[in-house]
CSV table of N, CA and C in Angstrom, one decimal:
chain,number,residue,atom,x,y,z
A,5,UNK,N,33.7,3.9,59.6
A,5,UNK,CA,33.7,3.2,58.4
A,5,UNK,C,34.0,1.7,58.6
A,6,UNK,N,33.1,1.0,59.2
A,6,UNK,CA,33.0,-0.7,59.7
A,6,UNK,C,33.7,-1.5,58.2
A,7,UNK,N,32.9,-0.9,57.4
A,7,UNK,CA,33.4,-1.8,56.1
A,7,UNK,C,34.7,-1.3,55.0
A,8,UNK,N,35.4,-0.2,55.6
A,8,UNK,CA,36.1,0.2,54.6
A,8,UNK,C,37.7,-0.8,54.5
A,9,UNK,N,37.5,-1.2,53.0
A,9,UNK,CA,38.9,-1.6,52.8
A,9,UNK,C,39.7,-0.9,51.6
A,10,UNK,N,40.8,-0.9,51.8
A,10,UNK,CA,41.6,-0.5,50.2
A,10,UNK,C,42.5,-1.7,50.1
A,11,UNK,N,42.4,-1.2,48.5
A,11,UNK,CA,42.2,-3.0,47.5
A,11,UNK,C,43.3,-2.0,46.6
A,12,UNK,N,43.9,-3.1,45.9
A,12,UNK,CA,44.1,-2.7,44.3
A,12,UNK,C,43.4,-1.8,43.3
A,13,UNK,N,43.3,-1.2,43.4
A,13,UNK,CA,42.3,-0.5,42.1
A,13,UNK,C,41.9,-1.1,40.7
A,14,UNK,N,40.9,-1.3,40.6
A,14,UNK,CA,40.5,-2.1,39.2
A,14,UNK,C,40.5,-0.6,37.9
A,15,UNK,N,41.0,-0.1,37.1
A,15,UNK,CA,40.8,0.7,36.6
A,15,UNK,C,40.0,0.8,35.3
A,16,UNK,N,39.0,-0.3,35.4
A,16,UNK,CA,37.8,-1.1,34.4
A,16,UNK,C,36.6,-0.9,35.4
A,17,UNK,N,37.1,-0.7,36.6
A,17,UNK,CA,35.5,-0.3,37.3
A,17,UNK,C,35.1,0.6,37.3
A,18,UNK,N,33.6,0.6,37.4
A,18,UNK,CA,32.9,1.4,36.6
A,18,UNK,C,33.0,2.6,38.0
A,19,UNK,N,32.5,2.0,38.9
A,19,UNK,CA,32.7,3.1,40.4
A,19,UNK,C,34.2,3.9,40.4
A,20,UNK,N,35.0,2.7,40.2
A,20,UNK,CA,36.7,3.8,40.1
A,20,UNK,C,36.4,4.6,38.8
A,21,UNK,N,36.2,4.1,38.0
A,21,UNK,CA,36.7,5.4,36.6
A,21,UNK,C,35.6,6.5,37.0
A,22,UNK,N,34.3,6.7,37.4
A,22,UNK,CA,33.2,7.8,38.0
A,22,UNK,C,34.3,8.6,38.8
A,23,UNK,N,35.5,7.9,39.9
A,23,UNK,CA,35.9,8.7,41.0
A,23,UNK,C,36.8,9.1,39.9
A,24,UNK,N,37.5,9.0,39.0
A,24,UNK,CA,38.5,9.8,38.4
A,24,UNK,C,37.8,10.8,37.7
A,25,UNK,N,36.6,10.4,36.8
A,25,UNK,CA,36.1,11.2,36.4
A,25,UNK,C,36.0,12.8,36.6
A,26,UNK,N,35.5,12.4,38.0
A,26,UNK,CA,35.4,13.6,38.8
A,26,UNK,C,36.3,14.7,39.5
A,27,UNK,N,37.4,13.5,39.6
A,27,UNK,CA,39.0,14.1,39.6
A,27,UNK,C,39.5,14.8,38.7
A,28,UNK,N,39.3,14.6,37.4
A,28,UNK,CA,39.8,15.1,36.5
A,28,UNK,C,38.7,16.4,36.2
A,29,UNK,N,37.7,16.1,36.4
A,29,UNK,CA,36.3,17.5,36.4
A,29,UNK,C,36.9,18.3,36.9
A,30,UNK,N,36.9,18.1,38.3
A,30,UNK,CA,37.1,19.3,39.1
A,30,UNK,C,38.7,19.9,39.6
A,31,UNK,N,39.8,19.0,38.9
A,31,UNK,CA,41.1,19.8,38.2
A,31,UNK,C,41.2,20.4,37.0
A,32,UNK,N,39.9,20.4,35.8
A,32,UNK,CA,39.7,21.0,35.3
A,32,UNK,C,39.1,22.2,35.3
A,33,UNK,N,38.6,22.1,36.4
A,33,UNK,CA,37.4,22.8,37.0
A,33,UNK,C,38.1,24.0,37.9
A,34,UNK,N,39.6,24.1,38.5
A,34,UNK,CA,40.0,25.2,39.1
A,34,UNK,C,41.9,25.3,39.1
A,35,UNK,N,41.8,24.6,37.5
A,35,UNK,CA,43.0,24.8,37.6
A,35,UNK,C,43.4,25.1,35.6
A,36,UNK,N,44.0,26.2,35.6
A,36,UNK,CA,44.0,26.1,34.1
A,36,UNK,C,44.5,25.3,33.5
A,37,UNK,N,44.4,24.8,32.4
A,37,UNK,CA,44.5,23.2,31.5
A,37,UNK,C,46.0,23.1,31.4
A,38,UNK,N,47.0,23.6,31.2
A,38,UNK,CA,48.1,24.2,31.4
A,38,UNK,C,49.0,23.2,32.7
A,39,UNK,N,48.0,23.8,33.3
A,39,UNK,CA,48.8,23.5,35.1
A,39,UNK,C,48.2,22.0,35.5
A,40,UNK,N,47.2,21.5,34.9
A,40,UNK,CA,46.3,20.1,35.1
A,40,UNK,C,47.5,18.9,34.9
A,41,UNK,N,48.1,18.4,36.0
A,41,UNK,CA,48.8,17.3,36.3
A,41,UNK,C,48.4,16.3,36.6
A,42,UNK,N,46.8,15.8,36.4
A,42,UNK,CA,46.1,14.6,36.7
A,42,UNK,C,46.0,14.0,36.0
A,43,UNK,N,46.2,12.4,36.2
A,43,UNK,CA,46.2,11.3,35.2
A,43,UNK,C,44.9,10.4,35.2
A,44,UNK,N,44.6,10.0,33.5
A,44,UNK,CA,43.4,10.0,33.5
A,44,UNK,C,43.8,8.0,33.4
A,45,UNK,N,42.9,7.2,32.9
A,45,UNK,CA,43.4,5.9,33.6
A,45,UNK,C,44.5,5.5,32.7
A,46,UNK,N,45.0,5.6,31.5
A,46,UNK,CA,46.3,5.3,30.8
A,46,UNK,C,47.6,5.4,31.3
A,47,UNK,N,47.4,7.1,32.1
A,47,UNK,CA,48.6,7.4,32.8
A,47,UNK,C,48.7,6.7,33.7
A,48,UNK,N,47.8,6.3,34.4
A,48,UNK,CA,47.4,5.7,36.1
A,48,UNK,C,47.2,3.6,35.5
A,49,UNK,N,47.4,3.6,34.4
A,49,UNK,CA,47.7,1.7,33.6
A,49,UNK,C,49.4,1.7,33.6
A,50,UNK,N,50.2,2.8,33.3
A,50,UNK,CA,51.4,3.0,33.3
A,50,UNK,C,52.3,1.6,34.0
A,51,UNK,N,53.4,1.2,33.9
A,51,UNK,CA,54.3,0.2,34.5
A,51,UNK,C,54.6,0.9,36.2
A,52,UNK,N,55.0,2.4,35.8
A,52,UNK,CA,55.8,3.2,36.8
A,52,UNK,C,54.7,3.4,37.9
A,53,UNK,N,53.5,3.0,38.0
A,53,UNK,CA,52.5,2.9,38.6
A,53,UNK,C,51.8,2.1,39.6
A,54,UNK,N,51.0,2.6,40.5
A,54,UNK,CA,50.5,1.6,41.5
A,54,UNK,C,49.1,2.4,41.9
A,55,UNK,N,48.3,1.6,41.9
A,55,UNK,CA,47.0,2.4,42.3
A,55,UNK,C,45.9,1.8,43.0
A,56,UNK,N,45.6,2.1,44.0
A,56,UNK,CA,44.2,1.9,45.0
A,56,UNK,C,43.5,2.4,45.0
A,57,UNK,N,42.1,1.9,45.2
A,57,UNK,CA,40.9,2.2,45.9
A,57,UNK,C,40.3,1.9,47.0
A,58,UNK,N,39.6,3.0,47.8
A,58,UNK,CA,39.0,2.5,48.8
A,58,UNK,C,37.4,2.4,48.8
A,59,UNK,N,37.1,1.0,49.2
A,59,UNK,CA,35.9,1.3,48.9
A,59,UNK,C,34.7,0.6,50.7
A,60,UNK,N,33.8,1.1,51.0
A,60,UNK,CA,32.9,0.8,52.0
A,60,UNK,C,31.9,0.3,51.4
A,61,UNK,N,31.7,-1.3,51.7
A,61,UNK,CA,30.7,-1.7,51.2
A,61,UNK,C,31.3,-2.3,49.7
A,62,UNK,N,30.2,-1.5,49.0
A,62,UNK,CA,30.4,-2.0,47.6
A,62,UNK,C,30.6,-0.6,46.8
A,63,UNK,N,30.4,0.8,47.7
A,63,UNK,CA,31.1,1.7,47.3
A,63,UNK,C,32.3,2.4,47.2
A,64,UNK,N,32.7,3.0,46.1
A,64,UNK,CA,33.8,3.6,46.5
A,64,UNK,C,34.2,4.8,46.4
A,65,UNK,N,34.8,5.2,47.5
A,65,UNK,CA,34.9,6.0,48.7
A,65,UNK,C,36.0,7.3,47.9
A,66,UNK,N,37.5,6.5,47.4
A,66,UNK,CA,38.8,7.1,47.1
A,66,UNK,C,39.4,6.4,46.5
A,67,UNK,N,40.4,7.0,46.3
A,67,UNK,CA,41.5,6.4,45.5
A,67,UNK,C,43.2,7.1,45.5
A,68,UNK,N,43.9,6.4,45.2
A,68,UNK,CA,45.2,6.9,45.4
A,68,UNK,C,46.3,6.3,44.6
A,69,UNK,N,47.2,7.3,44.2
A,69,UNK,CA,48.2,6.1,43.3
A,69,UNK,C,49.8,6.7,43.7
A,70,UNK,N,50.4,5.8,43.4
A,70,UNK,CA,51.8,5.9,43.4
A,70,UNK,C,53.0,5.7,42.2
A,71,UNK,N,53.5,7.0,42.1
A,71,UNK,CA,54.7,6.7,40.7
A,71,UNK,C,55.9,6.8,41.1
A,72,UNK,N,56.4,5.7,40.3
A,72,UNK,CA,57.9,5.3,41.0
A,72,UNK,C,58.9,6.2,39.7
A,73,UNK,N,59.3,7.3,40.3
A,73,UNK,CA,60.2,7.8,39.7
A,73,UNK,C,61.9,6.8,39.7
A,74,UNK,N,62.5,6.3,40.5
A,74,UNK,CA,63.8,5.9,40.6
A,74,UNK,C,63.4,4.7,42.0
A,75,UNK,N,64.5,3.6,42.0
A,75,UNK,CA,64.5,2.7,43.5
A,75,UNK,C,63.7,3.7,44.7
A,76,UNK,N,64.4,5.2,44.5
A,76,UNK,CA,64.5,5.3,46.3
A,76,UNK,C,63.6,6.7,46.1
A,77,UNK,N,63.0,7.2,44.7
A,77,UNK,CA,61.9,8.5,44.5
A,77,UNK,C,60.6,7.7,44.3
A,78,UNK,N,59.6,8.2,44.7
A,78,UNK,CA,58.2,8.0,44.0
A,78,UNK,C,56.9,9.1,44.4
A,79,UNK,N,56.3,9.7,43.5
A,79,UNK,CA,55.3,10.9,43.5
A,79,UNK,C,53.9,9.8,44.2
A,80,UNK,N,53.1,10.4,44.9
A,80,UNK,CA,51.9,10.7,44.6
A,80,UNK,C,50.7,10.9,44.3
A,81,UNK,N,50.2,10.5,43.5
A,81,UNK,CA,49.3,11.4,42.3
A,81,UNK,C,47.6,10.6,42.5
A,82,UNK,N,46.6,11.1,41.9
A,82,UNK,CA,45.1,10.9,42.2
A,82,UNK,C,44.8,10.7,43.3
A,83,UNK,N,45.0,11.9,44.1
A,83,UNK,CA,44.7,11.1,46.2
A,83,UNK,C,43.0,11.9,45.7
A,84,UNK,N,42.0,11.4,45.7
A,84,UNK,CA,40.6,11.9,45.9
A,84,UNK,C,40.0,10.8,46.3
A,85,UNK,N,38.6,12.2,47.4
A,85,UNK,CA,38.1,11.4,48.2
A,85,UNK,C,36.6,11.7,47.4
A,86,UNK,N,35.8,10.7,47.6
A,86,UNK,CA,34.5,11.3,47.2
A,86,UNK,C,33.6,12.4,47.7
A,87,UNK,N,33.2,13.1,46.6
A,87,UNK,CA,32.0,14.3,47.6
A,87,UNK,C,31.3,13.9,49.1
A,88,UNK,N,31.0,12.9,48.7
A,88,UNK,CA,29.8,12.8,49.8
A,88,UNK,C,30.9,11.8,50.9
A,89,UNK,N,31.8,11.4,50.7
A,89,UNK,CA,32.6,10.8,52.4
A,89,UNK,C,33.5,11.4,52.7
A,90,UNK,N,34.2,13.2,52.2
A,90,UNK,CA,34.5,14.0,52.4
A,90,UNK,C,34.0,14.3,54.7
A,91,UNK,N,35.6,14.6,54.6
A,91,UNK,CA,35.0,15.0,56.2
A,91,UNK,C,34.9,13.4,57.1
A,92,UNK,N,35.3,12.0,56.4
A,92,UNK,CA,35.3,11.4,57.4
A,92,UNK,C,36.9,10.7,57.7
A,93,UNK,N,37.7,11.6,57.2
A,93,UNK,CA,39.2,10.7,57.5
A,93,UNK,C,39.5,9.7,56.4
A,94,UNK,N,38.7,9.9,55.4
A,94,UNK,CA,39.2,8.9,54.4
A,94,UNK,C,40.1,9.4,53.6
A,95,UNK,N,40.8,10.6,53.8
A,95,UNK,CA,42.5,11.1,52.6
A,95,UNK,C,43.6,10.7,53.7
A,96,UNK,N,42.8,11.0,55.3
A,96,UNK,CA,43.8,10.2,56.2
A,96,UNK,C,44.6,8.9,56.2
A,97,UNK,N,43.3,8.2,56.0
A,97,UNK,CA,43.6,6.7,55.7
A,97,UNK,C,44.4,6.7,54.0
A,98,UNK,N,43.9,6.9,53.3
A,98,UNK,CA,44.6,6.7,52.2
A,98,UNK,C,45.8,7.4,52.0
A,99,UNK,N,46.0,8.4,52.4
A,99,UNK,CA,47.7,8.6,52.8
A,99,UNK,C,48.1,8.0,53.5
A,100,UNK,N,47.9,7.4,54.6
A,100,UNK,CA,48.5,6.5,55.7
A,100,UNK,C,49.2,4.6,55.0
A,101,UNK,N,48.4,4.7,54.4
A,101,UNK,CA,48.3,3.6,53.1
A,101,UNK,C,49.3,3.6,52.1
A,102,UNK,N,49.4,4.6,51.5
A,102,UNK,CA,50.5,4.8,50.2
A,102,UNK,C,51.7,4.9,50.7
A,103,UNK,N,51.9,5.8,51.9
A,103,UNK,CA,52.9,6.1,53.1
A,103,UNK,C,53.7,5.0,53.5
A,104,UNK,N,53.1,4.2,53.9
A,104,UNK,CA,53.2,2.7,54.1
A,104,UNK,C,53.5,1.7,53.1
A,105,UNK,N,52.8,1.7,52.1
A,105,UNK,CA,54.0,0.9,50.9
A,105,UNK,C,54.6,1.6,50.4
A,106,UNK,N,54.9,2.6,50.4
A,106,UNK,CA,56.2,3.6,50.0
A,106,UNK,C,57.1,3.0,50.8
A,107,UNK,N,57.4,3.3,51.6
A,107,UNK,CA,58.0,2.6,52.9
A,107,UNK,C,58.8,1.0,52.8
A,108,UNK,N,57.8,0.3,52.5
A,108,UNK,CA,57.7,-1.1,52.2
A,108,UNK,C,58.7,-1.3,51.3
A,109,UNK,N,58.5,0.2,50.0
A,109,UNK,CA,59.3,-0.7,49.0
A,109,UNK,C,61.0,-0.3,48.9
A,110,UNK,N,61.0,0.5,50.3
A,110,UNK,CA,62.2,1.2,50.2
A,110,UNK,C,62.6,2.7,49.9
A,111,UNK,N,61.3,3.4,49.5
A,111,UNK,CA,61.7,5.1,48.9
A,111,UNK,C,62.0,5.5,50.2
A,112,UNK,N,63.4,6.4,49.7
A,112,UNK,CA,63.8,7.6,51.0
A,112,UNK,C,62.9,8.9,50.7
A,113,UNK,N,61.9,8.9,49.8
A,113,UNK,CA,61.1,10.4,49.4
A,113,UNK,C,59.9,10.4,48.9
A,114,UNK,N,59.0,11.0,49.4
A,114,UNK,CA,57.8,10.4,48.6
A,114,UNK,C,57.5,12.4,48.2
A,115,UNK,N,57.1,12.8,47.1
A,115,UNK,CA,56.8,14.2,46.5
A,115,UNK,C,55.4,14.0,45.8
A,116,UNK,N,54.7,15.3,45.5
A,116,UNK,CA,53.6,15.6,45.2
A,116,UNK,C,53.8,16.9,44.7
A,117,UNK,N,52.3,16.8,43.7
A,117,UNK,CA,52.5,18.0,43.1
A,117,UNK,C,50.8,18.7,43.3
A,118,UNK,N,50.3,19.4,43.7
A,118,UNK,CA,48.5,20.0,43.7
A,118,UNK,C,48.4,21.2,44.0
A,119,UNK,N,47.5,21.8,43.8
A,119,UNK,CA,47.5,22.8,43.2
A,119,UNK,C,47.3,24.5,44.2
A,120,UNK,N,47.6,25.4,43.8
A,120,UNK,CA,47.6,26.6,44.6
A,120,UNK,C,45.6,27.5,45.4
A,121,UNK,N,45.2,26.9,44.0
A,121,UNK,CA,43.9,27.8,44.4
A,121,UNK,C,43.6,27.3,46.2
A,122,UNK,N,42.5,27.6,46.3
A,122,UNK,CA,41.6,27.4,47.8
A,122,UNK,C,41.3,26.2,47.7
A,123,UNK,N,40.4,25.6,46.7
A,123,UNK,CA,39.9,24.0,46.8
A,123,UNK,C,41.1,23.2,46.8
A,124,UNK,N,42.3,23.7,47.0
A,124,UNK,CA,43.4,23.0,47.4
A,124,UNK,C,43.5,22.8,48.8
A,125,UNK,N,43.0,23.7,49.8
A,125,UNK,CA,43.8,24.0,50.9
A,125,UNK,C,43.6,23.0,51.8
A,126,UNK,N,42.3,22.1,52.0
A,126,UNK,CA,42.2,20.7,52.7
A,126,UNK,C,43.4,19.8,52.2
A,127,UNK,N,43.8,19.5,50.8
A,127,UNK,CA,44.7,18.6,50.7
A,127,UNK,C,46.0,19.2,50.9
A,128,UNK,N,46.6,20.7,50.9
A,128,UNK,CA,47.5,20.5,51.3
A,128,UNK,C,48.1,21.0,53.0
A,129,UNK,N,46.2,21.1,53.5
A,129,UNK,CA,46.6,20.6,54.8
A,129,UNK,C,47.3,19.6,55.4
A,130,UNK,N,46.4,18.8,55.3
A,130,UNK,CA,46.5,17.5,55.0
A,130,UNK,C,47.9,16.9,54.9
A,131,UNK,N,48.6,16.7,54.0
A,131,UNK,CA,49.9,17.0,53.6
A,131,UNK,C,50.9,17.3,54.6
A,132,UNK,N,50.7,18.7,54.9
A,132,UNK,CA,51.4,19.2,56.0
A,132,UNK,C,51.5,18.5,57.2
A,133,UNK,N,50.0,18.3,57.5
A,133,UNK,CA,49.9,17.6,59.1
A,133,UNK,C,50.6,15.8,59.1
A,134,UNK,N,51.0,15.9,58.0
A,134,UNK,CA,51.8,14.3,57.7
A,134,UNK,C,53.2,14.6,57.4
A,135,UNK,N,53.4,15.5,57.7
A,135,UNK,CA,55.2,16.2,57.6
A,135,UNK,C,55.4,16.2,55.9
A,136,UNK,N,54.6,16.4,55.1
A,136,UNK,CA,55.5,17.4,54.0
A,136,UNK,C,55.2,18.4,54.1
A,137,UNK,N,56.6,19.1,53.2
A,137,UNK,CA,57.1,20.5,53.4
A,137,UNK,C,57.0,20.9,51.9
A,138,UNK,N,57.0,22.5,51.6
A,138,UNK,CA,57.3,22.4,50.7
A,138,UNK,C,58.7,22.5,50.0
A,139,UNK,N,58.8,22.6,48.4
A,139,UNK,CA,59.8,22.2,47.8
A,139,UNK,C,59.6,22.5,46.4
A,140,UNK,N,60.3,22.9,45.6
A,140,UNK,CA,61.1,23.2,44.4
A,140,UNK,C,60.0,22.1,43.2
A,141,UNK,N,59.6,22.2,41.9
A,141,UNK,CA,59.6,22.0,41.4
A,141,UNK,C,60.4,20.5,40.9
A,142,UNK,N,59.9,18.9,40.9
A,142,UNK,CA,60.7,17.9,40.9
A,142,UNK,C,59.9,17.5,39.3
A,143,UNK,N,61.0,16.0,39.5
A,143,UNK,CA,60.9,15.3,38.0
A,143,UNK,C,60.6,16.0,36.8
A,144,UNK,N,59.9,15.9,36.1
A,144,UNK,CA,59.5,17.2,34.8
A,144,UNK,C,58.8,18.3,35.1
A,145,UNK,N,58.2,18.4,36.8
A,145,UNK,CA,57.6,19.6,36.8
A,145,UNK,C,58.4,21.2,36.3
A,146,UNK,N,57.6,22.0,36.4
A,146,UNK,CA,58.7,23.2,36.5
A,146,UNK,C,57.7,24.4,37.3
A,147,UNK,N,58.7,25.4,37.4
A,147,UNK,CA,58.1,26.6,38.1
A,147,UNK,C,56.7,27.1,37.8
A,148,UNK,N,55.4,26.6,38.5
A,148,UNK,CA,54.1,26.8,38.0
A,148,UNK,C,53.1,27.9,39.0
A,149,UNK,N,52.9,28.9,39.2
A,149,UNK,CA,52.0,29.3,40.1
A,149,UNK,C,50.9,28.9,40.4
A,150,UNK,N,50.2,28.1,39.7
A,150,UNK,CA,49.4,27.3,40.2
A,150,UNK,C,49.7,25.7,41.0
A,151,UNK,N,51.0,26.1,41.0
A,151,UNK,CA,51.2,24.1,41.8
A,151,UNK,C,51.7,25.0,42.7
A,152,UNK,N,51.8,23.8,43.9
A,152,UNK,CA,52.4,23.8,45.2
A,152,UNK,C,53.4,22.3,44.9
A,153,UNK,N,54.5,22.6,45.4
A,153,UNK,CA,54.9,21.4,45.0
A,153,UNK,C,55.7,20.7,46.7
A,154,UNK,N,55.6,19.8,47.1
A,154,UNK,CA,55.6,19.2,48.7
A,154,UNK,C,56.8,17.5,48.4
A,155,UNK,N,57.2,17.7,49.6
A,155,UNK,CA,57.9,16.5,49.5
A,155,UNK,C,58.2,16.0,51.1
A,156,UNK,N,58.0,14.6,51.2
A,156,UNK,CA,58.3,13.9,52.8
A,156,UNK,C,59.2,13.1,52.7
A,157,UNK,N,60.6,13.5,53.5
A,157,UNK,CA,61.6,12.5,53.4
A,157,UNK,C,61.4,11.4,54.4
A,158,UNK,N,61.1,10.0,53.4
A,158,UNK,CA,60.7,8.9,55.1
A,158,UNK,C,61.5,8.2,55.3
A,159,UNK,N,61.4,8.2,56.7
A,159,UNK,CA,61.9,7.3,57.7
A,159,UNK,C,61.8,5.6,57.5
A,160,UNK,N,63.3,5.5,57.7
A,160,UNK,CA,62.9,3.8,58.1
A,160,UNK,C,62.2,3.1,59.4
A,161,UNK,N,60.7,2.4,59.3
A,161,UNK,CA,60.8,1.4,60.4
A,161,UNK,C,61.8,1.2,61.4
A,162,UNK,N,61.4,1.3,62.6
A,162,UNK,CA,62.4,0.2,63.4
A,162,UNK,C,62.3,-1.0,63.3
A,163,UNK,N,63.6,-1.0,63.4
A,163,UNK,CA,63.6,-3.0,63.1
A,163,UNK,C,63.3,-3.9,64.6
């Protein structure tokens, strides 16, 4: 991916709101309406919020956001990659990314919440292989059998 960058997310573009679009399809799509913990762009306009896109070119690729629960908590939330650049390391990079200004801003925790079915199981590979673990139901969530709920206590930089 020669041309890929992640930017700020514009949540008026028309390529970003298509990728949420489809985020929000297809958590509708295998998770009952109930258990659907995706934010559509109001929740993701929020103050408690921060959100990117990645885009190649002049397309775009993913997206990812960050909610600052407290100074030293912040979740997670809309990590999708697009159908078609699926399979090339782009949830890599965009975790690697949020990870890193997490980091930046000081959180000792970064948590997440996604879901149990099978079309889960890439992202909470994924997850895993970046050291979260699972964990308890946080912030407002509560005991859901359809969520998996994950959390990575991070490390400070060496100075």
């Amino acid at each position: 991916m020669p041309e890929l960058r992640i930017i700020d997310g514009d949540l008026a573009d028309p390529r970003v709101l298509r990728l949420l679009e489809d985020h929000l399809a297809d958590m509708h799509a295998t998770s009952p309406a109930e258990s659907v913990h995706a934010l559509d762009v109001t929740g993701l306009s929020a103050p408690s919020m921060s959100f990117w896109a990645a885009f190649d070119g002049e397309s775009a690729l993913g997206c990812v956001a960050l909610k600052e629960h407290d100074p030293g908590f912040a979740e997670l939330k809309s990590m999708r990659t697009d159908a078609a650049a699926r399979g090339r390391g782009l949830g890599k990079l965009l975790l690697a990314h949020v990870l890193d200004v997490a980091r930046e801003r000081g959180y000792a925790r970064v948590s997440l919440e996604t879901g149990s079915e099978d079309f889960f199981i890439p992202a909470r590979t994924l997850y895993a292989a970046n050291g979260f673990v699972e964990c308890g139901p946080f912030a407002d969530y509560t005991l859901d059998p359809n969520s998996v709920y994950m959390t990575l206590e991070l490390s400070r930089p060496a100075a």
